[in-house]
Amino acid sequence: MRYRRIPDETVRRMPFYLRGVRILSGKGHSSICSKSLADYLGINDWQIRKDFSYFGDFGKPGVGYDSAKLEKRISKILNLVCDHNVVLVGAGNLGSAILTFNGFGQYGFNIIAAFDNDVKKIGKKRGAVIIEDVSKIAKLKKRKVNLGIISVPASAAQEAADALVAAGVKGLLNFAPVRINVPKKIKVITIDIAIELARLPYYMASSQSQSAWG
Ligand code: NAI
């Protein structure tokens, strides 16, 4: 089969599909068609079928997908079938909010450690973890952590990324408003609420409608 690159936008939509399937399934839908999933998510059903088509055969068109199988399939595509240990660097305002948020478990993410360089924060409990001294980050290697969250100021983000990569982390979610450089094999996703806000007025001014995931 010819290699087809999966568009990032498709990958970006897959977790929404997973959440939609779980919610509909929780409401008693044992079978879900692309139309009902699309209606629930507020998008076009062709988009869902097109996105699914990148990953092979999902079932007979028009018949609907078995909910449990669909959930498993999407989870597998997203590599969410096994748990992922997550570490956070920077337990300030944002970091603390992340550490105390209890919605990560449903995707198999366990925040197992948090680091900071502020002596007033080190040793304090946030959520399920005790904040550790960032100078001890290398010890993470023994704890099988594969995802890192960066919530330090921009000036400290590269240093935090380097330490996390050296400790064996393979993917980084970066909240600092700065580009970080990592080896090619490491995936970085940067989230910036200010940037997201900055494009909202454009749609307001031009009255353009916006899809559920922008
Ligand atoms: P904050 O100042 O409350 O927290 C930063 C934490 O990082 C502090 O606890 C500080 O002690 C720690 N820190 C500083 N240098 C460190 C180092 N070298 N190693 C380990 N820890 C270190 O700041 P806040 O508001 O929590 O923001 C954190 C980051 O997230 C900033 O880069 C900010 O711009 C960004 N941010 C991003 C948002 C987004 O939507 N992407 C929203 C809010 C904040």
mmCIF file of C-alpha atoms and ligand atoms in Angstrom:
data_model
loop_
_atom_site.group_PDB
_atom_site.id
_atom_site.type_symbol
_atom_site.label_atom_id
_atom_site.label_comp_id
_atom_site.label_asym_id
_atom_site.label_seq_id
_atom_site.Cartn_x
_atom_site.Cartn_y
_atom_site.Cartn_z
ATOM 1 C CA MET A 1 0.000 0.000 0.000
ATOM 2 C CA ARG A 2 1.242 3.479 -0.864
ATOM 3 C CA TYR A 3 2.243 5.491 2.169
ATOM 4 C CA ARG A 4 -0.241 8.265 2.882
ATOM 5 C CA ARG A 5 0.697 10.963 5.322
ATOM 6 C CA ILE A 6 -2.087 11.521 7.821
ATOM 7 C CA PRO A 7 -2.910 15.252 8.026
ATOM 8 C CA ASP A 8 -2.282 16.832 11.426
ATOM 9 C CA GLU A 9 -5.825 18.204 11.350
ATOM 10 C CA THR A 10 -7.160 14.649 11.139
ATOM 11 C CA VAL A 11 -5.044 13.584 14.116
ATOM 12 C CA ARG A 12 -6.232 16.691 15.941
ATOM 13 C CA ARG A 13 -9.866 15.709 15.424
ATOM 14 C CA MET A 14 -9.456 12.079 16.524
ATOM 15 C CA PRO A 15 -9.575 12.812 20.283
ATOM 16 C CA PHE A 16 -12.830 14.729 19.714
ATOM 17 C CA TYR A 17 -14.236 11.656 17.990
ATOM 18 C CA LEU A 18 -13.094 9.502 20.881
ATOM 19 C CA ARG A 19 -14.799 11.774 23.389
ATOM 20 C CA GLY A 20 -17.977 11.887 21.269
ATOM 21 C CA VAL A 21 -18.075 8.112 20.944
ATOM 22 C CA ARG A 22 -17.609 7.684 24.690
ATOM 23 C CA ILE A 23 -20.387 10.136 25.494
ATOM 24 C CA LEU A 24 -22.834 8.645 22.997
ATOM 25 C CA SER A 25 -21.901 5.169 24.145
ATOM 26 C CA GLY A 26 -22.513 6.260 27.750
ATOM 27 C CA LYS A 27 -25.972 7.410 26.667
ATOM 28 C CA GLY A 28 -26.750 3.899 25.526
ATOM 29 C CA HIS A 29 -25.796 3.967 21.819
ATOM 30 C CA SER A 30 -24.381 0.507 21.124
ATOM 31 C CA SER A 31 -23.900 1.454 17.486
ATOM 32 C CA ILE A 32 -22.893 4.881 16.193
ATOM 33 C CA CYS A 33 -23.118 6.128 12.609
ATOM 34 C CA SER A 34 -20.974 8.972 11.313
ATOM 35 C CA LYS A 35 -24.098 11.157 11.031
ATOM 36 C CA SER A 36 -25.026 10.828 14.722
ATOM 37 C CA LEU A 37 -21.407 11.409 15.778
ATOM 38 C CA ALA A 38 -21.208 14.416 13.442
ATOM 39 C CA ASP A 39 -24.489 15.851 14.748
ATOM 40 C CA TYR A 40 -23.294 15.434 18.282
ATOM 41 C CA LEU A 41 -19.946 17.141 17.557
ATOM 42 C CA GLY A 42 -21.410 19.824 15.294
ATOM 43 C CA ILE A 43 -19.442 18.945 12.160
ATOM 44 C CA ASN A 44 -20.068 17.319 8.771
ATOM 45 C CA ASP A 45 -20.349 13.541 8.640
ATOM 46 C CA TRP A 46 -18.209 13.403 5.470
ATOM 47 C CA GLN A 47 -15.354 14.863 7.503
ATOM 48 C CA ILE A 48 -15.540 11.986 9.965
ATOM 49 C CA ARG A 49 -15.675 9.374 7.197
ATOM 50 C CA LYS A 50 -12.748 11.041 5.426
ATOM 51 C CA ASP A 51 -10.702 11.173 8.630
ATOM 52 C CA PHE A 52 -11.465 7.527 9.422
ATOM 53 C CA SER A 53 -10.566 6.503 5.872
ATOM 54 C CA TYR A 54 -6.928 7.433 6.497
ATOM 55 C CA PHE A 55 -6.759 4.594 8.985
ATOM 56 C CA GLY A 56 -8.343 1.874 6.851
ATOM 57 C CA ASP A 57 -11.698 0.150 6.932
ATOM 58 C CA PHE A 58 -13.956 1.148 9.821
ATOM 59 C CA GLY A 59 -17.105 -0.716 8.747
ATOM 60 C CA LYS A 60 -19.898 -0.639 6.203
ATOM 61 C CA PRO A 61 -21.025 2.862 5.237
ATOM 62 C CA GLY A 62 -24.547 3.628 6.445
ATOM 63 C CA VAL A 63 -24.662 0.704 8.868
ATOM 64 C CA GLY A 64 -22.965 2.403 11.787
ATOM 65 C CA TYR A 65 -19.983 1.435 13.862
ATOM 66 C CA ASP A 66 -20.102 -0.793 16.899
ATOM 67 C CA SER A 67 -19.486 1.729 19.708
ATOM 68 C CA ALA A 68 -17.144 -0.401 21.790
ATOM 69 C CA LYS A 69 -15.083 -1.418 18.738
ATOM 70 C CA LEU A 70 -14.962 2.172 17.495
ATOM 71 C CA GLU A 71 -13.754 3.440 20.852
ATOM 72 C CA LYS A 72 -11.052 0.767 20.939
ATOM 73 C CA ARG A 73 -10.002 1.496 17.364
ATOM 74 C CA ILE A 74 -9.654 5.253 17.894
ATOM 75 C CA SER A 75 -7.832 4.695 21.193
ATOM 76 C CA LYS A 76 -5.414 2.381 19.405
ATOM 77 C CA ILE A 77 -4.799 4.892 16.607
ATOM 78 C CA LEU A 78 -4.060 7.575 19.192
ATOM 79 C CA ASN A 79 -1.795 5.211 21.136
ATOM 80 C CA LEU A 80 -4.058 5.620 24.147
ATOM 81 C CA VAL A 81 -4.551 1.920 24.849
ATOM 82 C CA CYS A 82 -1.823 1.930 27.475
ATOM 83 C CA ASP A 83 -1.325 4.373 30.330
ATOM 84 C CA HIS A 84 1.183 7.200 29.950
ATOM 85 C CA ASN A 85 3.201 8.579 32.827
ATOM 86 C CA VAL A 86 3.401 12.362 32.713
ATOM 87 C CA VAL A 87 5.740 14.789 34.467
ATOM 88 C CA LEU A 88 5.254 18.535 34.857
ATOM 89 C CA VAL A 89 7.943 21.203 35.230
ATOM 90 C CA GLY A 90 6.831 24.544 36.700
ATOM 91 C CA ALA A 91 4.253 24.196 39.474
ATOM 92 C CA GLY A 92 3.116 27.836 39.472
ATOM 93 C CA ASN A 93 -0.374 29.125 38.682
ATOM 94 C CA LEU A 94 -0.891 27.164 35.484
ATOM 95 C CA GLY A 95 1.092 24.125 36.641
ATOM 96 C CA SER A 96 -0.928 23.903 39.857
ATOM 97 C CA ALA A 97 -4.198 24.082 37.919
ATOM 98 C CA ILE A 98 -3.013 21.216 35.710
ATOM 99 C CA LEU A 99 -1.853 19.153 38.682
ATOM 100 C CA THR A 100 -5.218 19.477 40.400
ATOM 101 C CA PHE A 101 -7.327 18.848 37.277
ATOM 102 C CA ASN A 102 -8.831 15.366 37.424
ATOM 103 C CA GLY A 103 -9.758 14.885 33.781
ATOM 104 C CA PHE A 104 -6.526 13.320 32.489
ATOM 105 C CA GLY A 105 -7.167 9.817 33.819
ATOM 106 C CA GLN A 106 -9.922 9.114 31.291
ATOM 107 C CA TYR A 107 -7.238 9.141 28.574
ATOM 108 C CA GLY A 108 -4.802 7.086 30.619
ATOM 109 C CA PHE A 109 -2.546 9.978 31.646
ATOM 110 C CA ASN A 110 -1.098 9.759 35.148
ATOM 111 C CA ILE A 111 0.823 12.775 36.368
ATOM 112 C CA ILE A 112 3.392 11.026 38.512
ATOM 113 C CA ALA A 113 5.809 13.868 39.269
ATOM 114 C CA ALA A 114 6.154 17.647 39.289
ATOM 115 C CA PHE A 115 9.279 19.778 39.561
ATOM 116 C CA ASP A 116 9.991 23.395 40.388
ATOM 117 C CA ASN A 117 13.009 25.452 41.408
ATOM 118 C CA ASP A 118 11.224 27.515 44.064
ATOM 119 C CA VAL A 119 12.188 26.319 47.542
ATOM 120 C CA LYS A 120 8.840 27.553 48.849
ATOM 121 C CA LYS A 121 7.027 25.162 46.544
ATOM 122 C CA ILE A 122 9.329 22.122 46.786
ATOM 123 C CA GLY A 123 7.911 19.554 49.219
ATOM 124 C CA LYS A 124 4.335 20.885 48.911
ATOM 125 C CA LYS A 125 1.532 18.657 47.663
ATOM 126 C CA ARG A 126 -0.353 19.605 44.493
ATOM 127 C CA GLY A 127 -3.005 17.185 43.323
ATOM 128 C CA ALA A 128 -1.582 13.701 43.712
ATOM 129 C CA VAL A 129 2.106 14.633 43.741
ATOM 130 C CA ILE A 130 4.676 16.278 45.977
ATOM 131 C CA ILE A 131 6.643 18.979 44.147
ATOM 132 C CA GLU A 132 10.282 17.989 43.768
ATOM 133 C CA ASP A 133 13.455 19.994 43.239
ATOM 134 C CA VAL A 134 14.047 20.441 39.501
ATOM 135 C CA SER A 135 17.716 19.573 40.012
ATOM 136 C CA LYS A 136 16.553 15.988 40.664
ATOM 137 C CA ILE A 137 14.841 15.648 37.307
ATOM 138 C CA ALA A 138 17.457 13.216 35.957
ATOM 139 C CA LYS A 139 16.190 10.636 38.458
ATOM 140 C CA LEU A 140 13.024 10.395 36.371
ATOM 141 C CA LYS A 141 14.785 7.900 34.107
ATOM 142 C CA LYS A 142 13.927 5.139 36.582
ATOM 143 C CA ARG A 143 10.244 6.076 36.637
ATOM 144 C CA LYS A 144 9.308 5.370 33.010
ATOM 145 C CA VAL A 145 7.909 8.793 32.195
ATOM 146 C CA ASN A 146 7.179 9.387 28.519
ATOM 147 C CA LEU A 147 5.314 12.693 28.431
ATOM 148 C CA GLY A 148 6.289 16.076 29.832
ATOM 149 C CA ILE A 149 4.359 19.290 30.470
ATOM 150 C CA ILE A 150 6.289 22.574 30.489
ATOM 151 C CA SER A 151 4.691 25.382 32.499
ATOM 152 C CA VAL A 152 7.724 27.454 33.439
ATOM 153 C CA PRO A 153 8.390 31.031 32.247
ATOM 154 C CA ALA A 154 9.580 31.328 28.646
ATOM 155 C CA SER A 155 13.151 32.016 29.754
ATOM 156 C CA ALA A 156 13.329 28.602 31.481
ATOM 157 C CA ALA A 157 11.428 26.537 28.913
ATOM 158 C CA GLN A 158 14.395 25.329 26.823
ATOM 159 C CA GLU A 159 16.273 24.263 29.918
ATOM 160 C CA ALA A 160 13.201 22.371 31.168
ATOM 161 C CA ALA A 161 12.774 20.716 27.762
ATOM 162 C CA ASP A 162 16.430 19.640 27.642
ATOM 163 C CA ALA A 163 16.187 18.126 31.121
ATOM 164 C CA LEU A 164 12.979 16.279 30.264
ATOM 165 C CA VAL A 165 14.382 14.882 27.034
ATOM 166 C CA ALA A 166 17.550 13.769 28.831
ATOM 167 C CA ALA A 167 15.303 12.010 31.371
ATOM 168 C CA GLY A 168 13.659 9.972 28.601
ATOM 169 C CA VAL A 169 10.512 11.933 27.810
ATOM 170 C CA LYS A 170 9.316 11.405 24.213
ATOM 171 C CA GLY A 171 6.596 14.029 23.908
ATOM 172 C CA LEU A 172 6.236 17.541 25.301
ATOM 173 C CA LEU A 173 3.212 19.732 25.861
ATOM 174 C CA ASN A 174 4.627 23.235 26.043
ATOM 175 C CA PHE A 175 2.669 26.128 27.529
ATOM 176 C CA ALA A 176 5.547 28.613 27.490
ATOM 177 C CA PRO A 177 5.200 31.216 24.709
ATOM 178 C CA VAL A 178 8.481 30.285 23.070
ATOM 179 C CA ARG A 179 9.752 27.820 20.506
ATOM 180 C CA ILE A 180 11.749 25.024 22.020
ATOM 181 C CA ASN A 181 14.327 22.969 20.132
ATOM 182 C CA VAL A 182 14.391 19.231 20.626
ATOM 183 C CA PRO A 183 15.784 16.231 18.731
ATOM 184 C CA LYS A 184 13.656 15.210 15.719
ATOM 185 C CA LYS A 185 12.265 12.087 17.379
ATOM 186 C CA ILE A 186 10.635 14.153 20.146
ATOM 187 C CA LYS A 187 7.156 15.542 19.473
ATOM 188 C CA VAL A 188 6.330 19.000 20.837
ATOM 189 C CA ILE A 189 2.862 20.515 20.952
ATOM 190 C CA THR A 190 2.714 24.143 22.037
ATOM 191 C CA ILE A 191 -0.510 25.541 23.443
ATOM 192 C CA ASP A 192 -1.035 29.264 23.702
ATOM 193 C CA ILE A 193 -4.371 30.603 24.901
ATOM 194 C CA ALA A 194 -3.396 34.177 24.018
ATOM 195 C CA ILE A 195 -2.720 33.165 20.411
ATOM 196 C CA GLU A 196 -6.060 31.353 20.249
ATOM 197 C CA LEU A 197 -7.788 34.449 21.619
ATOM 198 C CA ALA A 198 -5.922 36.598 19.123
ATOM 199 C CA ARG A 199 -7.647 34.909 16.188
ATOM 200 C CA LEU A 200 -11.167 35.116 17.616
ATOM 201 C CA PRO A 201 -11.712 38.808 16.755
ATOM 202 C CA TYR A 202 -10.934 37.990 13.112
ATOM 203 C CA TYR A 203 -13.952 35.684 12.954
ATOM 204 C CA MET A 204 -16.088 38.164 14.869
ATOM 205 C CA ALA A 205 -15.205 40.969 12.456
ATOM 206 C CA SER A 206 -15.691 38.919 9.310
ATOM 207 C CA SER A 207 -18.750 37.028 10.652
ATOM 208 C CA GLN A 208 -17.140 33.807 9.485
ATOM 209 C CA SER A 209 -18.449 30.732 11.190
ATOM 210 C CA GLN A 210 -15.970 28.591 13.013
ATOM 211 C CA SER A 211 -16.004 24.852 13.488
ATOM 212 C CA ALA A 212 -16.037 23.176 16.884
ATOM 213 C CA TRP A 213 -12.238 22.794 16.903
ATOM 214 C CA GLY A 214 -11.133 25.850 14.987
HETATM 215 P P1 NAI B 1 4.071 31.171 37.360
HETATM 216 O O1 NAI B 1 5.148 32.178 37.561
HETATM 217 O O2 NAI B 1 2.914 31.156 38.284
HETATM 218 O O3 NAI B 1 4.719 29.700 37.378
HETATM 219 C C1 NAI B 1 5.966 29.379 36.827
HETATM 220 C C2 NAI B 1 6.604 28.348 37.731
HETATM 221 O O4 NAI B 1 7.808 27.917 37.130
HETATM 222 C C3 NAI B 1 6.946 28.901 39.108
HETATM 223 O O5 NAI B 1 6.476 28.026 40.114
HETATM 224 C C4 NAI B 1 8.476 28.978 39.112
HETATM 225 O O6 NAI B 1 9.025 28.785 40.379
HETATM 226 C C5 NAI B 1 8.802 27.842 38.155
HETATM 227 N N1 NAI B 1 10.118 27.944 37.531
HETATM 228 C C6 NAI B 1 10.749 29.048 37.052
HETATM 229 N N2 NAI B 1 11.948 28.725 36.539
HETATM 230 C C7 NAI B 1 12.071 27.372 36.681
HETATM 231 C C8 NAI B 1 13.076 26.451 36.327
HETATM 232 N N3 NAI B 1 14.213 26.826 35.713
HETATM 233 N N4 NAI B 1 12.876 25.143 36.626
HETATM 234 C C9 NAI B 1 11.743 24.748 37.272
HETATM 235 N N5 NAI B 1 10.760 25.586 37.626
HETATM 236 C C10 NAI B 1 10.909 26.891 37.318
HETATM 237 O O7 NAI B 1 3.604 31.345 35.867
HETATM 238 P P2 NAI B 1 2.254 30.793 35.170
HETATM 239 O O8 NAI B 1 1.260 31.854 35.111
HETATM 240 O O9 NAI B 1 1.876 29.506 35.799
HETATM 241 O O10 NAI B 1 2.745 30.543 33.675
HETATM 242 C C11 NAI B 1 3.672 29.512 33.410
HETATM 243 C C12 NAI B 1 4.020 29.468 31.940
HETATM 244 O O11 NAI B 1 2.853 29.175 31.193
HETATM 245 C C13 NAI B 1 4.525 30.801 31.378
HETATM 246 O O12 NAI B 1 5.473 30.514 30.380
HETATM 247 C C14 NAI B 1 3.299 31.446 30.799
HETATM 248 O O13 NAI B 1 3.614 32.366 29.779
HETATM 249 C C15 NAI B 1 2.601 30.232 30.275
HETATM 250 N N6 NAI B 1 1.159 30.340 30.177
HETATM 251 C C16 NAI B 1 0.631 29.853 29.060
HETATM 252 C C17 NAI B 1 -0.711 29.839 28.877
HETATM 253 C C18 NAI B 1 -1.199 29.229 27.622
HETATM 254 O O14 NAI B 1 -2.325 29.295 27.287
HETATM 255 N N7 NAI B 1 -0.319 28.626 26.873
HETATM 256 C C19 NAI B 1 -1.649 30.373 29.844
HETATM 257 C C20 NAI B 1 -0.988 30.828 31.033
HETATM 258 C C21 NAI B 1 0.368 30.790 31.167
#
